[in-house]
Short mmCIF file of C-alpha atoms in Angstrom, two decimals:
data_model
loop_
_atom_site.label_atom_id
_atom_site.label_comp_id
_atom_site.label_asym_id
_atom_site.label_seq_id
_atom_site.Cartn_x
_atom_site.Cartn_y
_atom_site.Cartn_z
CA MET A 63 -0.01 -37.26 23.08
CA ILE A 64 -3.08 -37.69 20.94
CA ARG A 65 -6.08 -35.83 22.31
CA ARG A 66 -9.34 -36.85 20.66
CA SER A 67 -8.47 -36.54 16.97
CA SER A 68 -5.72 -33.99 17.32
CA CYS A 69 -2.08 -35.04 17.37
CA VAL A 70 -0.34 -31.68 17.14
CA PRO A 71 0.40 -28.60 19.27
CA PHE A 72 -2.78 -26.80 18.10
CA PRO A 73 -6.33 -27.55 19.17
CA VAL A 74 -9.18 -28.45 16.87
CA ASP A 75 -11.08 -25.17 17.19
CA ALA A 76 -7.94 -23.20 16.46
CA ALA A 77 -7.64 -21.38 19.67
CA PRO A 78 -4.20 -22.44 20.99
CA THR A 79 -3.31 -23.11 24.60
CA ILE A 80 0.34 -23.18 25.55
CA LYS A 81 0.75 -25.15 28.72
CA SER A 82 3.47 -25.18 31.31
CA GLU A 83 3.99 -26.09 34.94
CA ALA A 84 6.24 -24.26 37.37
CA PRO A 85 7.63 -24.82 40.86
CA ARG A 86 8.47 -21.97 43.22
CA THR A 87 9.03 -19.38 40.46
CA ARG A 88 5.51 -19.54 38.99
CA SER A 89 4.25 -16.53 41.01
CA LEU A 90 7.23 -14.41 39.92
CA ARG A 91 6.66 -15.30 36.30
CA ALA A 92 2.97 -14.55 36.58
CA SER A 93 3.79 -11.18 38.13
CA ALA A 94 6.22 -10.49 35.30
CA VAL A 95 3.51 -11.13 32.73
CA VAL A 96 1.10 -8.77 34.50
CA ALA A 97 3.80 -6.09 34.78
CA ALA A 98 4.70 -6.47 31.12
CA LEU A 99 1.09 -6.05 30.04
CA LEU A 100 0.70 -2.96 32.22
CA LEU A 101 3.95 -1.37 31.00
CA VAL A 102 3.16 -2.03 27.37
CA SER A 103 -0.35 -0.66 27.79
CA VAL A 104 1.08 2.60 29.20
CA HIS A 105 4.10 3.22 26.98
CA VAL A 106 2.61 2.14 23.68
CA ARG A 107 -0.66 3.99 24.17
CA ALA A 108 0.52 6.87 21.98
CA ALA A 109 0.94 4.72 18.88
CA SER A 110 -2.42 4.61 17.08
CA LYS A 111 -1.98 1.13 15.70
CA PHE A 112 -1.52 -0.20 19.23
CA THR A 113 -4.50 1.59 20.78
CA ASP A 114 -8.25 1.18 20.52
CA PRO A 115 -10.01 4.48 19.65
CA GLU A 116 -13.05 3.26 21.56
CA ASP A 117 -11.37 3.37 25.00
CA GLY A 118 -7.76 4.42 24.31
CA ALA A 119 -6.42 1.18 25.81
CA PHE A 120 -3.59 -0.97 24.53
CA ASP A 121 -5.07 -3.16 21.79
CA LEU A 122 -3.64 -5.22 18.92
CA SER A 123 -6.79 -5.36 16.76
CA ASN A 124 -5.57 -2.80 14.21
CA LEU A 125 -2.11 -4.32 14.08
CA LEU A 126 -3.43 -7.83 13.54
CA LEU A 127 -6.15 -6.93 11.04
CA THR A 128 -5.13 -3.69 9.30
CA HIS A 129 -1.35 -3.78 9.52
CA ARG A 130 -1.07 -7.53 8.89
CA GLY A 131 0.73 -8.27 12.13
CA VAL A 132 1.17 -11.52 13.98
CA LEU A 133 0.43 -12.32 17.61
CA PRO A 134 3.41 -13.96 19.34
CA VAL A 135 2.60 -16.37 22.17
CA PRO A 136 5.78 -17.29 24.08
CA THR A 137 5.88 -19.56 27.10
CA LEU A 138 8.10 -21.34 29.59
CA ILE A 139 7.54 -25.10 29.66
CA THR A 140 8.09 -27.02 32.86
CA GLU A 141 5.63 -29.88 32.29
CA PRO A 142 6.95 -32.85 34.34
CA ALA A 143 6.29 -35.26 31.48
CA VAL A 144 8.64 -33.46 29.08
CA GLY A 145 10.83 -31.27 31.34
CA TYR A 146 11.81 -27.61 31.26
CA GLY A 147 11.88 -25.71 27.99
CA LEU A 148 10.65 -22.89 25.78
CA GLY A 149 7.84 -22.60 23.27
CA LEU A 150 6.67 -19.99 20.78
CA GLY A 151 3.53 -19.67 18.69
CA LEU A 152 2.84 -17.10 15.96
CA LEU A 153 -0.79 -16.41 15.00
CA TYR A 154 -1.83 -14.49 11.89
CA PHE A 155 -5.43 -13.24 11.64
CA SER A 156 -7.57 -12.05 8.73
CA LEU A 157 -11.28 -11.35 8.42
CA PRO A 158 -13.28 -13.48 5.95
CA LYS A 159 -15.00 -11.74 3.06
CA LYS A 160 -18.69 -11.04 3.61
CA SER A 161 -21.09 -11.65 0.73
CA ALA A 162 -23.23 -8.80 -0.55
CA ASP A 163 -26.48 -10.33 0.76
CA ALA A 164 -25.11 -11.16 4.23
CA PRO A 165 -26.91 -9.45 7.16
CA ASP A 166 -25.11 -6.42 8.58
CA ASP A 167 -24.86 -8.08 12.01
CA ALA A 168 -23.55 -11.40 10.65
CA LYS A 169 -20.29 -12.32 12.35
CA ALA A 170 -17.92 -15.00 11.09
CA PRO A 171 -14.84 -16.15 13.03
CA PRO A 172 -11.52 -14.79 11.75
CA ASN A 173 -9.29 -16.85 9.53
CA ILE A 174 -6.22 -17.97 11.47
CA THR A 175 -2.83 -19.30 10.41
CA GLY A 176 -0.58 -20.54 13.20
CA LEU A 177 3.02 -21.68 13.38
CA GLY A 178 4.48 -22.99 16.61
CA GLY A 179 7.21 -25.06 18.20
CA PHE A 180 8.83 -25.98 21.48
CA VAL A 181 11.94 -27.67 22.87
CA THR A 182 12.77 -28.93 26.37
CA GLY A 183 15.80 -30.02 28.34
CA THR A 184 14.79 -33.70 28.08
CA HIS A 185 15.20 -33.41 24.28
CA SER A 186 11.44 -33.36 23.75
CA TRP A 187 10.43 -31.12 20.88
CA GLY A 188 7.59 -30.40 18.52
CA ALA A 189 6.63 -28.15 15.61
CA GLY A 190 3.32 -27.58 13.86
CA LEU A 191 1.46 -25.55 11.27
CA MET A 192 -2.30 -24.99 11.27
CA HIS A 193 -4.88 -23.06 9.26
CA PHE A 194 -8.52 -22.32 10.02
CA HIS A 195 -10.68 -20.75 7.30
CA SER A 196 -14.35 -20.03 6.73
CA TRP A 197 -16.25 -19.23 3.55
CA ASP A 198 -19.75 -18.24 2.45
CA ASP A 199 -20.57 -16.20 5.55
CA ASP A 200 -19.38 -18.99 7.87
CA HIS A 201 -21.35 -21.73 6.08
CA ILE A 202 -18.14 -23.69 5.44
CA ARG A 203 -15.36 -24.18 7.99
CA TYR A 204 -12.01 -25.80 7.20
CA LEU A 205 -9.27 -26.89 9.60
CA GLY A 206 -5.90 -28.26 8.53
CA VAL A 207 -3.02 -29.21 10.82
CA ILE A 208 0.37 -30.81 10.24
CA GLY A 209 3.05 -31.36 12.83
CA LYS A 210 5.99 -33.43 13.98
CA VAL A 211 6.93 -34.40 17.54
CA GLY A 212 9.72 -36.13 19.41
CA LEU A 213 8.57 -36.61 23.01
CA HIS A 214 9.94 -38.20 26.17
CA LEU A 215 6.84 -39.11 28.20
CA ASN A 216 5.55 -41.34 31.00
CA TYR A 217 3.00 -44.13 30.90
CA TYR A 218 1.35 -44.72 34.28
CA GLY A 219 -0.46 -48.03 33.80
CA ILE A 220 -2.21 -50.25 36.35
CA GLN A 221 0.00 -49.31 39.31
CA ASN A 222 -0.14 -45.59 38.49
CA GLN A 223 3.67 -45.54 38.43
CA PRO A 224 5.49 -43.60 35.70
CA ARG A 225 7.32 -45.65 33.06
CA ALA A 226 9.41 -43.58 30.66
CA TYR A 227 8.98 -43.98 26.92
CA GLN A 228 9.66 -42.07 23.71
CA LEU A 229 7.04 -41.08 21.16
CA ASN A 230 8.06 -39.77 17.73
CA GLY A 231 5.89 -39.16 14.74
CA ILE A 232 4.27 -37.01 12.07
CA ALA A 233 0.62 -35.99 12.41
CA LEU A 234 -2.00 -34.69 9.99
CA VAL A 235 -5.58 -33.50 10.55
CA GLN A 236 -8.01 -32.50 7.79
CA GLN A 237 -11.57 -31.37 8.51
CA VAL A 238 -14.37 -29.64 6.57
CA LEU A 239 -17.69 -28.73 8.20
CA PHE A 240 -20.83 -27.51 6.42
CA ARG A 241 -23.55 -25.47 8.13
CA LEU A 242 -27.05 -26.92 7.95
CA GLY A 243 -29.04 -24.07 6.38
CA ASN A 244 -28.84 -21.00 8.60
CA SER A 245 -28.86 -23.02 11.82
CA HIS A 246 -26.13 -23.32 14.44
CA TRP A 247 -25.36 -26.93 13.41
CA TYR A 248 -22.32 -28.00 11.37
CA VAL A 249 -21.63 -31.48 9.94
CA GLY A 250 -18.67 -32.84 8.04
CA PRO A 251 -15.81 -35.34 7.78
CA ARG A 252 -12.53 -35.42 9.68
CA TYR A 253 -9.43 -37.47 8.86
CA THR A 254 -6.59 -37.95 11.34
CA PHE A 255 -3.25 -39.61 10.62
CA PHE A 256 -0.35 -40.19 13.00
CA ASP A 257 2.71 -42.18 11.93
CA ALA A 258 4.19 -43.04 15.33
CA SER A 259 7.23 -44.81 16.73
CA THR A 260 7.35 -45.68 20.45
CA ARG A 261 10.08 -47.14 22.63
CA PHE A 262 10.13 -47.86 26.37
CA ASP A 263 13.36 -47.33 28.26
CA ALA A 264 12.82 -50.66 30.04
CA SER A 265 10.36 -53.52 29.53
CA VAL A 266 6.88 -52.89 28.22
CA PRO A 267 4.53 -52.20 31.20
CA ALA A 268 1.80 -54.66 32.10
CA GLY A 269 -1.58 -53.64 30.78
CA ILE A 270 -0.44 -52.67 27.28
CA ARG A 271 -1.98 -55.05 24.79
CA GLU A 272 -0.18 -56.11 21.60
CA PHE A 273 2.59 -53.55 21.82
CA GLU A 274 4.12 -52.57 18.47
CA ARG A 275 7.02 -50.16 18.22
CA ASP A 276 5.91 -48.67 14.89
CA GLN A 277 2.23 -47.96 14.45
CA ARG A 278 0.05 -45.79 12.25
CA VAL A 279 -3.14 -44.32 13.62
CA ALA A 280 -5.36 -43.41 10.69
CA LYS A 281 -9.02 -42.78 11.33
CA GLY A 282 -11.88 -41.20 9.49
CA GLY A 283 -15.08 -40.01 11.03
CA VAL A 284 -18.07 -37.73 11.13
CA VAL A 285 -18.10 -34.55 13.20
CA VAL A 286 -21.22 -32.72 14.35
CA ASP A 287 -20.79 -29.26 15.89
CA TYR A 288 -23.27 -26.93 17.56
CA ASP A 289 -22.05 -23.37 18.07
CA THR A 290 -23.92 -20.40 19.53
CA ARG A 291 -20.92 -18.72 21.19
CA ASP A 292 -20.77 -14.94 21.02
CA ASN A 293 -17.01 -15.28 20.47
CA MET A 294 -14.89 -18.32 19.62
CA PHE A 295 -11.90 -17.27 21.75
CA TYR A 296 -13.34 -16.09 25.08
CA PRO A 297 -17.13 -16.51 25.12
CA SER A 298 -19.43 -14.75 27.57
CA SER A 299 -22.60 -16.53 26.45
CA GLY A 300 -23.71 -19.42 24.30
CA THR A 301 -22.91 -23.09 23.82
CA TYR A 302 -20.30 -25.06 21.93
CA ALA A 303 -20.75 -28.82 21.57
CA GLU A 304 -18.95 -31.35 19.41
CA PHE A 305 -19.77 -35.00 18.73
CA GLU A 306 -17.39 -37.24 16.81
CA ALA A 307 -17.46 -40.91 15.77
CA ASP A 308 -14.28 -42.39 14.24
CA LEU A 309 -13.22 -45.65 12.64
CA ALA A 310 -9.57 -46.67 12.33
CA ARG A 311 -9.10 -49.26 9.58
CA GLY A 312 -6.37 -50.62 7.35
CA GLY A 313 -8.08 -49.14 4.31
CA LEU A 314 -7.52 -45.68 5.80
CA GLY A 315 -3.85 -46.39 6.53
CA SER A 316 -4.15 -47.60 10.13
CA SER A 317 -2.02 -50.40 11.57
CA THR A 318 -4.81 -51.48 13.93
CA ASN A 319 -8.59 -51.48 13.94
CA PHE A 320 -10.55 -49.60 16.60
CA GLN A 321 -13.51 -47.28 17.12
CA GLU A 322 -13.69 -44.08 19.10
CA GLN A 323 -16.53 -41.76 20.12
CA THR A 324 -16.10 -38.39 21.79
CA ALA A 325 -18.53 -35.76 23.01
CA ARG A 326 -17.75 -32.44 24.66
CA GLY A 327 -19.88 -29.48 25.52
CA TYR A 328 -19.25 -26.01 26.98
CA HIS A 329 -21.95 -23.62 28.12
CA TRP A 330 -21.48 -20.01 29.27
CA ILE A 331 -24.18 -18.31 31.33
CA PRO A 332 -24.05 -14.51 31.89
CA LEU A 333 -25.21 -14.19 35.49
CA SER A 334 -24.96 -10.38 35.37
CA LYS A 335 -23.06 -7.69 33.50
CA SER A 336 -19.88 -8.57 35.39
CA TRP A 337 -20.23 -12.30 36.16
CA VAL A 338 -20.13 -15.31 33.80
CA LEU A 339 -20.54 -18.97 34.76
CA GLY A 340 -19.00 -21.63 32.52
CA LEU A 341 -19.84 -25.35 32.58
CA ARG A 342 -17.91 -28.12 30.80
CA ALA A 343 -18.56 -31.82 30.17
CA ASP A 344 -16.09 -34.02 28.26
CA THR A 345 -16.30 -37.72 27.39
CA GLY A 346 -14.29 -40.21 25.33
CA PHE A 347 -14.95 -43.90 24.61
CA SER A 348 -12.96 -46.43 22.59
CA GLN A 349 -13.30 -50.05 21.52
CA GLY A 350 -10.95 -52.44 19.75
CA ASN A 351 -7.17 -52.52 19.50
CA ILE A 352 -6.44 -48.85 20.18
CA PRO A 353 -2.73 -47.98 20.77
CA PHE A 354 -1.98 -47.07 24.38
CA PHE A 355 -0.82 -43.54 23.50
CA ALA A 356 -4.05 -42.82 21.58
CA GLN A 357 -6.46 -43.73 24.38
CA PRO A 358 -8.80 -41.09 25.84
CA TYR A 359 -7.48 -39.29 28.91
CA VAL A 360 -8.59 -36.73 31.48
CA SER A 361 -7.59 -33.17 30.59
CA LEU A 362 -7.78 -30.66 33.45
CA ARG A 363 -5.74 -27.67 34.51
CA GLY A 364 -3.47 -28.90 37.30
CA VAL A 365 -3.34 -32.49 35.96
CA SER A 366 -0.47 -33.81 33.84
CA ASP A 367 -1.70 -34.81 30.39
CA ALA A 368 -2.27 -38.56 29.95
CA LYS A 369 -1.61 -39.35 33.62
CA PHE A 370 -5.21 -40.57 33.88
CA GLN A 371 -5.70 -42.58 30.69
CA ASP A 372 -7.72 -45.67 29.73
CA ASN A 373 -10.28 -46.94 27.22
CA ASN A 374 -12.82 -44.36 28.42
CA GLN A 375 -12.82 -41.04 30.26
CA LEU A 376 -15.36 -38.73 31.87
CA THR A 377 -14.57 -35.14 32.90
CA ALA A 378 -16.58 -32.25 34.36
CA GLU A 379 -15.42 -28.71 35.15
CA ALA A 380 -16.89 -25.36 36.19
CA GLU A 381 -15.49 -21.84 35.91
CA ILE A 382 -16.66 -18.51 37.34
CA ARG A 383 -15.45 -15.26 35.78
CA TRP A 384 -15.57 -11.71 37.11
CA ASN A 385 -15.18 -8.95 34.52
CA VAL A 386 -13.44 -6.36 36.68
CA THR A 387 -13.29 -3.89 33.77
CA PRO A 388 -14.17 -4.18 30.08
CA ARG A 389 -10.52 -5.22 29.51
CA TRP A 390 -9.54 -7.19 32.63
CA SER A 391 -11.17 -10.29 34.10
CA VAL A 392 -10.29 -12.78 36.84
CA LEU A 393 -11.60 -16.31 37.16
CA GLY A 394 -11.72 -19.38 39.39
CA PHE A 395 -12.16 -22.98 38.21
CA GLY A 396 -12.33 -26.56 39.39
CA GLY A 397 -13.01 -29.97 37.89
CA VAL A 398 -12.85 -33.76 38.32
CA GLY A 399 -12.43 -36.70 35.98
CA LYS A 400 -11.95 -40.46 35.71
CA ALA A 401 -10.34 -42.80 33.17
CA TYR A 402 -11.53 -46.40 33.23
CA GLY A 403 -12.46 -49.46 31.19
CA HIS A 404 -9.31 -51.61 30.84
CA LEU A 405 -6.82 -50.85 33.59
CA HIS A 406 -9.52 -50.04 36.14
CA SER A 407 -13.27 -50.34 36.55
CA PHE A 408 -15.10 -47.07 37.03
CA SER A 409 -15.46 -47.59 40.79
CA ASP A 410 -11.78 -48.53 41.24
CA ALA A 411 -10.32 -45.85 38.96
CA PRO A 412 -8.47 -43.01 40.73
CA THR A 413 -10.15 -39.60 40.61
CA ALA A 414 -8.31 -36.75 38.91
CA PHE A 415 -8.94 -33.23 40.17
CA GLY A 416 -7.71 -29.73 39.43
CA PHE A 417 -8.64 -26.26 40.67
CA GLY A 418 -7.18 -22.77 40.58
CA THR A 419 -7.49 -19.17 39.49
CA GLY A 420 -6.38 -16.92 36.65
CA PHE A 421 -6.77 -13.64 34.78
CA ARG A 422 -7.25 -12.38 31.21
CA TYR A 423 -6.62 -9.11 29.36
CA LEU A 424 -8.63 -8.29 26.22
CA ILE A 425 -5.69 -7.74 23.89
CA ALA A 426 -7.64 -7.56 20.60
CA ARG A 427 -11.20 -6.27 21.09
CA LYS A 428 -12.31 -6.59 17.46
CA LEU A 429 -11.34 -10.26 17.48
CA GLY A 430 -12.33 -10.95 21.07
CA VAL A 431 -8.84 -12.33 21.81
CA THR A 432 -7.64 -12.34 25.41
CA MET A 433 -4.32 -13.35 26.95
CA GLY A 434 -3.46 -14.26 30.51
CA ILE A 435 -2.36 -16.93 32.97
CA ASP A 436 -4.07 -19.71 34.92
CA VAL A 437 -2.50 -21.11 38.10
CA ALA A 438 -3.78 -24.54 39.17
CA HIS A 439 -3.30 -27.27 41.75
CA GLY A 440 -3.77 -30.97 41.03
CA PRO A 441 -2.72 -34.34 42.46
CA GLY A 442 0.72 -33.72 43.96
CA GLN A 443 1.62 -30.71 41.84
CA ASN A 444 1.01 -27.05 41.00
CA ALA A 445 0.90 -25.65 37.48
CA PHE A 446 0.61 -22.44 35.50
CA TYR A 447 -0.62 -22.03 31.95
CA VAL A 448 -0.17 -19.17 29.48
CA GLN A 449 -3.59 -18.91 27.85
CA VAL A 450 -4.89 -17.34 24.66
CA GLY A 451 -8.62 -17.06 25.27
CA SER A 452 -10.55 -19.75 27.09
CA ALA A 453 -8.82 -22.87 28.39
CA TRP A 454 -11.66 -24.98 26.96
CA ARG A 455 -11.09 -26.25 23.42
#
């Protein structure tokens, strides 16, 4: 599915989330992940490249930065929309070069190259390549993504009943942001292209306007970012906000004409040394002849992607984190959202909700990278998610 301006397995701010949903076995799998982390942290402690000299704990910072290693992110996929399957992401990190006149305490996000793919039992599959890079002491940020998907999904429509369809296509995202002076503001262009082919197993559901089997979504827009996070992967303080306005036109390669505006903001408040409160707001609005699969939708842990989808969407979520130790943290979260505008008015639209708990382990201190699992409950289902860093993108 297309989320905002991203059409591939990697998120725009380059911190990947690999999502899956499990039935009765989710607690066993979660326990296995915890046990694996504990065993590795004990048995590999003796190897210097796997330990942090600061606390002697299991840490991949030296491996990822000094020894040019990659961080594997495997997962089990049991998302109802695409079925059971396996996924794997490989992340390569490097630190950007600092100019001679840069302040000693200046911190730029690491450069990241990611390669990932997945396959499921319903013959859904996807593969993608992404690269995030910064230059000039983080005054220029580049993001490039290319991917291909073949998905078996459901469209819920007016009656909120699943109708199976197939979505195949190639996606491309190109973005360059420029910092305004030495402020926390970034501005720049983004171009998104998705050459898609869709096919419903039965008749086209009511509510879909001007259905075309083959469509190209090509949109260009302006992105404005505000970033004061202390870490891009798992922040403990600061704010990240992004505003985007897009136009899809034939001159850009689009089959249809539409407009889209999105705004999202995340704010982390350190309540004490051990407690952090996170707040999230997410909005999406569209006008014109936007393809049904490209419409804004509610994204919450515990809610199937694109189940709540329409011309517009509003979402709010909160998260409380307890840092049990400098390495381990546990968290609780909950949120609500609505999609409305064409299929439903705001007052008639069903309310999406999701809540749950999770944990993280600081697996690369120098990068601020954590790994862990979130377990969530939503409308009629439970879910678990293998997370790299924060769930908020």
